[in-house]
Coordinates of C-alpha atoms in Angstrom, one line a residue:
Chain U
M1 CA -0.4 -0.3 -0.5
P2 CA 1.7 3.2 -1.0
E3 CA 1.8 6.0 1.9
T4 CA 0.6 9.0 1.6
V5 CA 2.8 12.6 2.1
L6 CA 0.1 14.7 1.3
S7 CA -3.7 14.7 1.5
L8 CA -6.1 17.9 1.9
K9 CA -10.4 16.5 2.2
N10 CA -12.5 19.9 2.0
A11 CA -9.9 22.0 2.4
S12 CA -10.3 26.0 2.0
V13 CA -7.0 27.9 1.2
F14 CA -7.1 32.1 2.6
Q15 CA -5.5 35.1 1.3
R16 CA -6.6 37.1 4.9
E17 CA -9.9 37.5 4.5
N18 CA -10.2 36.6 0.9
L19 CA -10.8 33.1 -0.1
I20 CA -8.8 31.5 -3.0
L21 CA -9.3 28.1 -2.8
S22 CA -12.5 25.9 -1.8
D23 CA -13.2 22.4 -1.1
V24 CA -9.6 21.3 -1.5
N25 CA -9.9 17.2 -1.9
V26 CA -6.0 16.3 -2.4
T27 CA -3.4 13.1 -2.3
V28 CA -0.2 12.5 -2.9
E29 CA 1.6 9.4 -2.5
K30 CA 5.1 8.5 -2.1
G31 CA 7.3 8.9 -4.6
E32 CA 4.3 10.2 -7.1
F33 CA 5.3 13.3 -9.5
V34 CA 2.6 15.8 -9.8
Y35 CA 2.0 19.1 -11.4
L36 CA -0.1 22.1 -10.3
I37 CA -0.8 24.1 -13.3
G38 CA -3.6 26.9 -13.6
K39 CA -3.0 30.2 -14.6
T40 CA -1.5 32.6 -12.7
G41 CA -3.9 34.1 -9.5
T42 CA -5.9 31.3 -9.0
G43 CA -4.1 30.4 -6.2
K44 CA -1.3 28.0 -6.3
S45 CA 0.8 30.1 -4.7
S46 CA -1.3 30.5 -1.8
F47 CA -1.8 26.9 -1.7
M48 CA 1.9 25.8 -2.1
K49 CA 2.1 28.5 1.1
T50 CA -0.6 26.8 3.2
L51 CA 1.3 23.6 2.7
Y52 CA 4.5 25.0 3.8
G53 CA 2.6 27.2 6.7
D54 CA 2.9 30.3 5.5
L55 CA -0.8 31.0 5.6
P56 CA -2.9 28.9 8.3
L57 CA -5.2 26.2 7.3
T58 CA -8.4 27.2 8.8
K59 CA -10.9 25.7 7.5
G60 CA -11.5 21.4 6.2
E61 CA -8.6 19.1 7.2
G62 CA -4.9 19.0 6.2
N63 CA -1.9 16.2 6.7
I64 CA 1.4 16.7 5.7
V65 CA 4.4 14.3 6.1
G66 CA 2.5 14.0 9.6
Y67 CA 1.8 17.2 10.5
D68 CA -1.9 18.4 11.3
L69 CA -1.9 21.5 9.2
P70 CA -5.0 23.4 11.3
T71 CA -4.1 22.6 14.9
L72 CA -0.4 23.2 13.6
K73 CA 1.3 25.2 15.8
E74 CA 3.8 28.0 15.3
N75 CA 6.7 26.6 16.7
D76 CA 6.5 23.2 15.2
I77 CA 6.7 25.2 11.2
P78 CA 10.1 24.7 11.5
F79 CA 10.3 21.4 12.0
L80 CA 7.3 20.9 9.3
R81 CA 10.1 22.8 6.9
R82 CA 12.3 20.6 7.7
K83 CA 10.6 16.9 6.7
L84 CA 9.7 19.4 3.0
G85 CA 11.9 20.9 0.3
V86 CA 11.2 23.7 -0.8
V87 CA 11.7 25.3 -4.1
F88 CA 11.2 29.2 -5.2
Q89 CA 10.0 30.8 -8.4
D90 CA 12.5 33.5 -7.4
F91 CA 14.8 31.0 -5.8
K92 CA 15.4 33.2 -2.1
L93 CA 19.1 31.9 -1.6
L94 CA 20.8 33.4 0.3
N95 CA 22.5 36.7 -1.2
D96 CA 25.7 37.5 1.5
R97 CA 27.2 34.5 1.3
T98 CA 28.0 31.8 -0.4
V99 CA 26.5 28.3 -2.4
K100 CA 28.6 26.1 0.1
N101 CA 27.6 28.6 3.1
N102 CA 24.1 28.9 1.3
L103 CA 23.8 24.8 2.5
L104 CA 26.3 25.1 5.3
F105 CA 23.5 27.2 6.7
V106 CA 20.7 25.1 6.1
L107 CA 22.8 22.1 7.6
N108 CA 23.5 23.4 10.8
A109 CA 20.1 25.7 11.4
T110 CA 18.3 22.1 11.3
G111 CA 20.7 20.3 14.0
W112 CA 23.7 18.6 12.2
K113 CA 27.1 19.3 14.3
D114 CA 29.5 16.5 12.3
K115 CA 31.8 18.4 10.2
A116 CA 32.8 16.2 7.8
A117 CA 29.4 14.8 7.3
M118 CA 27.9 18.0 6.7
D119 CA 30.9 18.0 4.0
T120 CA 29.5 15.1 2.3
R121 CA 26.7 15.7 2.8
I122 CA 26.7 18.6 0.4
D123 CA 28.7 17.3 -2.2
A124 CA 26.1 14.7 -2.4
V125 CA 23.6 17.2 -3.5
L126 CA 26.0 19.8 -5.7
D127 CA 26.9 16.8 -7.4
K128 CA 23.1 15.7 -8.2
V129 CA 22.6 19.1 -9.8
A130 CA 26.0 19.2 -11.1
M131 CA 26.8 22.6 -9.6
K132 CA 30.1 20.9 -7.9
T133 CA 32.8 22.6 -9.5
K134 CA 30.7 26.1 -8.7
S135 CA 30.6 26.1 -4.6
F136 CA 32.9 28.9 -3.6
K137 CA 30.6 30.4 -6.0
Y138 CA 28.5 33.6 -4.3
P139 CA 24.2 33.3 -5.7
Y140 CA 24.7 36.4 -7.9
Q141 CA 28.1 36.1 -9.4
L142 CA 25.6 32.7 -10.8
S143 CA 23.4 32.6 -13.3
G144 CA 19.6 32.1 -13.1
G145 CA 19.9 28.7 -14.3
E146 CA 22.3 27.8 -12.0
Q147 CA 21.0 29.5 -8.7
Q148 CA 18.0 27.1 -9.2
R149 CA 19.9 23.8 -9.3
V150 CA 21.4 25.2 -6.1
A151 CA 17.5 26.0 -4.7
I152 CA 17.4 22.3 -5.7
A153 CA 20.5 21.2 -4.2
R154 CA 18.9 22.9 -1.0
A155 CA 15.9 21.4 -1.2
L156 CA 17.0 18.0 -1.2
L157 CA 19.9 18.6 1.8
N158 CA 17.5 17.1 4.6
D159 CA 16.3 14.5 2.3
P160 CA 12.7 15.7 1.8
E161 CA 9.7 13.5 2.5
L162 CA 7.9 15.9 0.1
I163 CA 9.8 18.2 -2.2
L164 CA 7.4 21.8 -3.1
A165 CA 8.7 23.6 -6.6
D166 CA 6.5 27.1 -6.9
E167 CA 7.1 27.2 -10.2
P168 CA 10.8 26.6 -10.2
T169 CA 11.1 27.5 -13.8
G170 CA 9.4 30.5 -13.5
N171 CA 12.7 32.7 -14.1
L172 CA 14.5 30.5 -17.0
D173 CA 14.7 30.3 -20.6
P174 CA 12.5 27.5 -21.9
Q175 CA 16.4 25.4 -22.4
T176 CA 17.1 25.9 -19.0
S177 CA 14.2 25.3 -18.1
V178 CA 14.1 21.8 -19.5
E179 CA 17.6 21.5 -18.0
V180 CA 16.4 22.1 -14.8
M181 CA 12.8 19.6 -15.0
E182 CA 16.3 17.1 -16.0
V183 CA 17.6 17.7 -12.2
L184 CA 13.8 17.5 -11.1
Q185 CA 13.2 14.7 -12.8
E186 CA 15.8 12.2 -12.4
I187 CA 15.5 13.0 -8.4
N188 CA 11.7 11.6 -8.8
K189 CA 13.2 9.0 -10.4
N190 CA 15.8 8.1 -7.5
G191 CA 12.3 8.3 -5.3
N192 CA 11.7 12.1 -4.1
T193 CA 7.8 13.0 -3.6
I194 CA 7.8 16.0 -5.9
L195 CA 4.8 18.4 -6.0
M196 CA 5.3 21.1 -8.9
A197 CA 3.4 24.0 -9.7
T198 CA 3.6 25.7 -13.1
H199 CA 2.2 27.2 -15.9
D200 CA 5.1 26.2 -18.2
Y201 CA 2.6 24.1 -21.0
A202 CA 5.0 22.6 -22.8
L203 CA 7.0 21.2 -19.9
L204 CA 3.8 18.6 -19.1
L205 CA 3.7 17.8 -23.0
K206 CA 7.0 16.5 -22.8
Y207 CA 7.4 15.0 -18.9
P208 CA 4.1 14.0 -19.1
S209 CA 2.6 12.8 -15.3
K210 CA -0.1 13.6 -12.8
T211 CA -1.6 16.9 -12.9
L212 CA -4.2 19.4 -11.2
K213 CA -5.1 22.0 -11.9
C214 CA -6.4 25.4 -10.1
D215 CA -9.7 27.2 -11.6
E216 CA -12.0 29.4 -10.2
N217 CA -11.4 28.8 -6.6
Q218 CA -11.0 24.8 -7.1
I219 CA -8.1 22.2 -7.8
F220 CA -9.4 19.2 -9.6
E221 CA -7.3 16.5 -11.8
V222 CA -7.2 16.5 -15.5
V223 CA -6.2 13.6 -17.5
Q224 CA -3.3 14.8 -20.0
K225 CA -4.7 13.9 -23.7
T226 CA -1.7 11.9 -25.0
V227 CA -1.3 12.7 -28.9
Chain K
M1 CA 55.3 7.3 -39.6
E2 CA 54.0 5.8 -36.2
V3 CA 57.1 8.3 -34.5
I4 CA 57.0 10.6 -36.0
Y5 CA 52.7 10.6 -35.0
N6 CA 53.7 9.7 -31.6
N7 CA 56.3 12.4 -31.1
F8 CA 54.0 14.9 -31.7
E9 CA 51.1 13.7 -30.4
R10 CA 53.3 14.3 -26.3
L11 CA 55.0 17.4 -28.2
I12 CA 50.9 18.2 -28.6
V13 CA 50.5 16.9 -24.6
S14 CA 53.3 19.0 -23.4
T15 CA 52.1 22.6 -25.1
S16 CA 48.3 22.2 -23.4
Q17 CA 50.6 20.2 -19.7
I18 CA 52.3 24.6 -20.2
Q19 CA 49.2 26.3 -21.7
K20 CA 47.2 24.2 -18.3
S21 CA 49.7 25.4 -16.2
L22 CA 49.2 29.5 -17.1
Y23 CA 45.2 29.5 -17.4
F24 CA 45.7 28.1 -13.7
C25 CA 48.4 30.6 -12.9
A26 CA 46.5 33.4 -14.4
G27 CA 43.3 32.0 -13.1
N28 CA 44.9 32.0 -9.8
Q29 CA 45.5 35.5 -10.0
L30 CA 41.6 36.2 -11.2
Q31 CA 40.6 34.9 -8.4
S32 CA 42.4 36.6 -6.3
M33 CA 42.1 40.0 -8.4
A34 CA 38.1 39.3 -7.7
S35 CA 38.7 38.5 -4.1
S36 CA 40.3 41.6 -2.6
F37 CA 37.5 43.4 -5.1
E38 CA 34.7 41.5 -3.0
K39 CA 37.0 42.7 0.0
Y40 CA 36.9 46.0 -1.4
Q41 CA 33.0 45.7 -2.0
K42 CA 32.2 44.3 1.8
R43 CA 34.3 47.6 3.5
R44 CA 32.4 49.6 1.9
L45 CA 29.8 48.0 3.1
I46 CA 30.9 48.1 6.6
S47 CA 31.4 51.2 7.2
S48 CA 27.9 51.5 7.9
Y49 CA 28.0 49.5 11.0
F50 CA 31.0 52.4 11.7
S51 CA 27.7 55.1 12.4
V52 CA 26.0 52.5 14.5
V53 CA 29.4 52.1 16.9
I54 CA 29.4 56.2 16.5
S55 CA 26.6 56.7 17.6
I56 CA 26.6 53.6 20.4
S57 CA 30.0 55.4 21.5
L58 CA 28.9 58.8 21.0
V59 CA 25.7 58.4 23.6
L60 CA 27.1 56.0 26.2
F61 CA 30.1 58.8 26.2
L62 CA 27.4 61.7 27.8
L63 CA 25.6 59.0 28.9
G64 CA 28.7 57.5 31.2
L65 CA 29.9 61.8 31.5
L66 CA 26.0 62.8 33.5
G67 CA 27.2 60.0 35.3
L68 CA 30.6 61.5 36.9
L69 CA 28.6 64.7 37.0
V70 CA 26.0 62.9 39.3
L71 CA 28.9 61.5 41.6
N72 CA 30.6 64.8 42.1
T73 CA 28.1 67.5 42.6
K74 CA 28.1 66.6 46.1
K75 CA 31.6 66.7 46.4
V76 CA 32.3 69.9 44.0
A77 CA 28.8 71.6 46.7
D78 CA 30.7 70.4 49.2
H79 CA 34.1 72.0 48.6
F80 CA 32.2 75.4 47.9
K81 CA 30.3 74.8 51.5
E82 CA 33.4 74.0 53.3
K83 CA 34.9 77.5 51.7
I84 CA 32.2 79.2 53.8
A85 CA 33.3 80.8 57.5
L86 CA 31.0 80.9 60.6
T87 CA 32.5 83.9 62.6
V88 CA 32.4 83.5 66.1
Y89 CA 33.6 87.5 68.2
L90 CA 34.6 87.5 71.2
K91 CA 33.9 90.0 74.3
D92 CA 36.8 92.6 75.1
T93 CA 36.4 91.0 78.4
A94 CA 36.4 87.3 78.3
K95 CA 39.4 85.8 80.2
E96 CA 42.6 83.9 77.9
V97 CA 40.9 81.0 79.3
E98 CA 37.5 80.8 78.3
I99 CA 39.0 82.1 75.3
T100 CA 41.5 78.6 75.4
Q101 CA 38.3 76.9 75.9
L102 CA 36.4 78.2 73.4
K103 CA 39.0 77.4 70.5
Q104 CA 39.4 73.6 72.2
S105 CA 35.4 73.3 72.5
L106 CA 35.4 74.4 68.5
A107 CA 38.9 72.2 67.5
L108 CA 36.4 69.1 69.1
A109 CA 33.1 69.7 67.7
E110 CA 31.4 67.5 65.7
Y111 CA 30.6 70.5 63.0
T112 CA 34.1 72.0 62.8
K113 CA 37.0 71.7 59.7
T114 CA 38.7 73.5 60.9
A115 CA 38.8 76.9 63.7
E116 CA 41.4 80.0 63.6
Y117 CA 41.8 82.4 66.2
I118 CA 42.0 85.7 65.5
S119 CA 43.1 88.1 67.5
K120 CA 41.8 92.0 67.6
E121 CA 45.5 92.9 65.6
Q122 CA 45.4 90.1 63.3
A123 CA 42.6 91.1 62.5
A124 CA 43.6 95.2 62.7
E125 CA 46.9 94.6 60.2
E126 CA 44.6 92.2 57.8
H127 CA 42.2 95.0 57.8
S128 CA 44.9 97.4 56.9
A129 CA 46.1 95.3 54.3
T130 CA 43.3 95.3 52.6
I131 CA 41.9 98.9 52.6
G132 CA 45.0 100.5 52.2
E133 CA 45.5 102.9 55.1
N134 CA 46.0 102.8 59.0
F135 CA 42.5 103.3 60.2
M136 CA 44.1 103.1 63.7
E137 CA 46.1 106.3 62.8
F138 CA 42.9 108.7 63.1
L139 CA 40.4 106.2 65.4
G140 CA 43.8 106.3 67.8
Y141 CA 42.6 102.7 69.0
N142 CA 41.4 99.4 68.0
P143 CA 37.4 98.9 67.5
L144 CA 37.9 95.1 66.6
Q145 CA 37.4 92.3 68.5
N146 CA 38.8 89.7 69.0
S147 CA 37.2 86.2 66.7
I148 CA 37.7 82.5 66.3
D149 CA 36.9 81.8 62.1
V150 CA 35.0 78.5 62.4
Y151 CA 35.4 75.9 58.5
L152 CA 32.8 73.9 58.9
L153 CA 32.0 70.3 57.8
A154 CA 30.1 70.4 54.7
D155 CA 26.6 68.6 56.2
Y156 CA 26.6 71.3 58.5
V157 CA 26.3 74.2 56.1
S158 CA 22.6 74.3 55.8
P159 CA 20.4 77.4 57.9
E160 CA 18.5 74.8 59.9
K161 CA 22.4 73.6 61.9
L162 CA 23.6 77.1 61.5
E163 CA 20.8 78.5 63.8
E164 CA 21.4 75.7 66.4
I165 CA 25.4 75.9 66.2
T166 CA 24.3 80.6 66.8
T167 CA 22.5 79.4 69.4
E168 CA 25.1 77.5 71.4
L169 CA 27.6 79.8 71.3
I170 CA 25.3 83.0 71.8
S171 CA 24.7 81.6 74.7
K172 CA 28.6 81.7 76.1
N173 CA 28.4 85.2 78.2
F174 CA 31.8 86.0 77.1
V175 CA 30.5 85.9 72.8
D176 CA 29.9 88.8 71.2
E177 CA 28.3 88.1 68.0
V178 CA 28.0 84.9 65.9
V179 CA 28.1 86.0 62.1
Y180 CA 27.9 84.1 58.5
D181 CA 26.7 84.4 55.3
K182 CA 22.9 83.3 56.2
P183 CA 21.5 85.1 52.8
L184 CA 24.4 83.4 50.2
I185 CA 23.9 79.7 52.4
A186 CA 20.9 79.4 51.6
L187 CA 21.3 80.3 47.7
L188 CA 24.2 77.9 47.9
N189 CA 21.7 74.5 49.4
D190 CA 18.7 76.1 47.0
N191 CA 20.9 76.1 43.9
V192 CA 22.4 72.5 45.0
K193 CA 19.3 71.4 45.3
K194 CA 18.4 72.3 42.2
I195 CA 21.3 71.2 40.1
S196 CA 21.2 67.8 41.5
L197 CA 17.1 68.0 39.9
W198 CA 18.6 69.1 37.0
V199 CA 20.8 66.9 36.0
L200 CA 18.6 64.4 37.2
I201 CA 16.4 65.0 34.9
I202 CA 18.4 65.7 32.0
S203 CA 20.0 62.2 32.2
S204 CA 16.7 60.2 32.1
L205 CA 16.9 62.4 29.1
F206 CA 19.7 61.3 27.7
T207 CA 19.6 57.9 29.1
F208 CA 15.9 57.7 26.8
I209 CA 18.0 59.4 23.7
A210 CA 20.2 56.9 23.8
V211 CA 17.8 53.6 24.2
L212 CA 15.8 55.8 21.2
L213 CA 19.3 56.3 19.0
I214 CA 20.6 53.1 19.4
N215 CA 17.4 51.0 19.1
S216 CA 16.7 53.0 15.9
S217 CA 20.0 52.1 13.5
I218 CA 19.5 48.6 14.9
R219 CA 16.4 49.0 13.7
L220 CA 17.8 50.0 10.6
S221 CA 20.1 47.5 9.4
V222 CA 18.1 44.6 10.7
Y223 CA 15.4 45.8 8.1
A224 CA 17.5 46.0 5.5
K225 CA 18.3 42.0 5.9
R226 CA 14.5 41.2 6.6
F227 CA 13.7 39.1 3.3
T228 CA 17.0 36.8 3.6
I229 CA 14.9 36.4 7.7
K230 CA 12.8 35.0 5.9
T231 CA 14.4 32.9 3.7
M232 CA 15.7 31.9 6.5
Q233 CA 12.8 30.7 8.2
M234 CA 11.5 28.8 4.6
V235 CA 14.9 26.5 5.4
G236 CA 13.7 25.3 8.3
A237 CA 15.4 28.1 10.6
T238 CA 13.9 27.9 13.9
K239 CA 13.3 31.9 15.6
R240 CA 16.4 31.5 18.0
F241 CA 18.8 30.2 15.7
I242 CA 17.8 33.6 13.2
R243 CA 17.8 35.2 16.0
R244 CA 21.7 34.6 17.6
P245 CA 23.9 35.9 15.0
F246 CA 22.1 39.7 14.7
I247 CA 21.9 39.3 18.4
W248 CA 25.4 38.8 18.7
K249 CA 27.3 40.8 15.6
S250 CA 24.7 44.0 17.5
V251 CA 25.5 43.3 21.0
K252 CA 29.7 43.4 19.5
L253 CA 28.8 46.4 17.7
G254 CA 27.4 47.3 21.4
M255 CA 30.3 46.0 23.3
L256 CA 33.1 48.3 21.0
G257 CA 30.6 51.3 21.2
A258 CA 31.1 50.9 25.4
V259 CA 34.7 50.5 24.9
L260 CA 35.2 53.3 22.9
A261 CA 33.2 55.6 25.4
M262 CA 34.9 54.6 28.4
I263 CA 38.4 55.6 26.2
G264 CA 37.1 58.7 26.0
M265 CA 35.5 58.9 30.0
A266 CA 38.7 58.0 31.2
L267 CA 40.5 60.4 29.1
V268 CA 37.8 63.8 30.2
L269 CA 38.3 62.0 33.9
Y270 CA 42.4 62.4 33.1
Y271 CA 42.2 65.8 32.3
L272 CA 39.7 66.8 34.9
N273 CA 41.5 65.2 37.9
K274 CA 45.0 67.3 36.3
T275 CA 43.2 70.5 36.1
F276 CA 41.7 70.0 38.8
P277 CA 43.2 67.9 41.4
Q278 CA 41.4 70.0 44.3
L279 CA 37.9 67.6 44.0
Q280 CA 39.9 64.3 43.9
L281 CA 38.4 63.1 41.0
L282 CA 39.9 59.5 41.1
Q283 CA 39.1 59.4 45.0
D284 CA 36.2 57.2 45.3
K285 CA 37.4 53.8 43.1
V286 CA 34.9 52.0 43.4
M287 CA 32.3 53.9 42.1
I288 CA 34.7 54.7 39.4
G289 CA 34.8 51.4 38.5
A290 CA 31.0 50.9 39.0
L291 CA 29.9 53.6 37.5
F292 CA 32.4 52.5 34.2
A293 CA 30.9 49.2 34.7
F294 CA 27.9 50.4 33.8
I295 CA 28.0 52.1 31.1
F296 CA 29.8 48.8 28.9
L297 CA 26.3 46.7 30.8
M298 CA 24.3 49.6 29.3
G299 CA 25.7 49.0 25.7
L300 CA 25.6 45.8 25.8
F301 CA 21.7 45.6 27.1
I302 CA 20.5 47.5 25.2
T303 CA 22.2 46.5 21.5
W304 CA 21.1 43.5 22.9
L305 CA 17.1 44.3 23.7
S306 CA 17.1 46.7 20.4
T307 CA 17.9 43.3 18.6
Y308 CA 16.1 40.8 20.2
F309 CA 12.9 43.3 19.3
A310 CA 13.6 44.0 15.9
T311 CA 14.1 40.4 14.6
Q312 CA 11.7 39.1 15.9
R313 CA 9.2 41.6 14.7
F314 CA 10.4 40.3 11.0
L315 CA 10.6 36.7 12.8
N316 CA 6.9 37.3 13.4
L317 CA 5.4 38.2 9.7
R318 CA 4.0 36.6 7.4
T319 CA 5.8 36.9 3.9
D320 CA 3.4 38.6 2.3
E321 CA 3.5 41.5 4.9
L322 CA 7.1 42.6 4.6
Y323 CA 6.5 44.9 1.6
Y324 CA 4.2 46.8 3.3

């Protein structure tokens, strides 16, 4: 029986008092690669934010990697995020330190102590995204695609049960998007679960997978027509 | 053919090796150039900490000077109070024994700092010297009286205490008159009270300004990093973990500022002591040490507290609230 990492039942997503999505029923099983598509402003990002605890879930049931979202406490949020890997459209790397120190910060913040183990882990994740040779660079010295790959490496550090990628290719050119997508596919093949919000339909066609669509305050599964 | 080819290959290999090592050298140089450029850029940004340190140290310096003033107002006031003399005029009929006895009892009294007997001849001499002519020549006799000048301890220089002493002395039948500058003493006591009050008000105002100024410069430097703080939260760092380096950094700035302020205070103290040694500014070593410790702790405490609240503010905001 497959393990469920994310399940929402009759959940509503609010931005302050504004209802963004209602009656959301979503389940994601371990090892899946799920797309979340929809026009801008339909609530993809709000949905993602609710999942990683930046917006509270006030209505409905929700469980993500073992945390109950409606009863999630402020103090538990950091620990929820350690079990998730979040990749943002604008990368959100720490610009005041090198790639290696960016990753080192995450490891330090999440309770790693052994220096040697930390170095090995950083090398391993950077190797996965083919950025091992640029660990001494500052984020602003890297191209967008490279920064996004570092961000993916950062998301991988703590071996997350679920990777949330909020339009990871939104700022990238088509060719770099494909490169980043290859990295994500590769990670998915190794057994990581990925939920990726995107509006890049070309990627959907190239790498078909289970797809959820946000539209008119609803999320529903769509079946891709195979051409 | 084979041999030539092999040699040719070796040649290519060796030239490519040379090239590689050349690239390596150039790369090294580039890297070191890049890092010196980065250092320069970083230094330009560090100068913004400079103003934080300067404002902390200036404010603490002023606070310390006020502290010194508070510690020394009493000393300065006492210095003036002990310059005031109470003059006891003796009747000409007073016996030698009585005078000696009074001199002794005044010298031993708890309120006396020093007591000095001035005979009528001595007084006449002094008086003549001050007015520039010998008044006894046309008067034919010495109208002055024998007197004792009593310099009192500061604690007894108040209108009430002086009144008490006067009544006690005047009750002796050989004492003609007891004279002191009544309005001066009233004025002095009044002014000391007023000055102490104002020093207290000004120092509390300065403490308030110190906290406000340091707080706002620290808030600004944390505000500049608000998105960094949010990103740190996104990757699963706890609030405490994020706060720690911020607090450590500002506490270091606070300590630096406090040390600068203390150096300034020490210099001021040194010169004041050299110029006015009679104030004995350095006499009370414990109080001065306590003042320095207070300034240091103040620098530490204010920076710690304001960084705590500044970071906490941004830690508690949601991402989209940062843009307001």
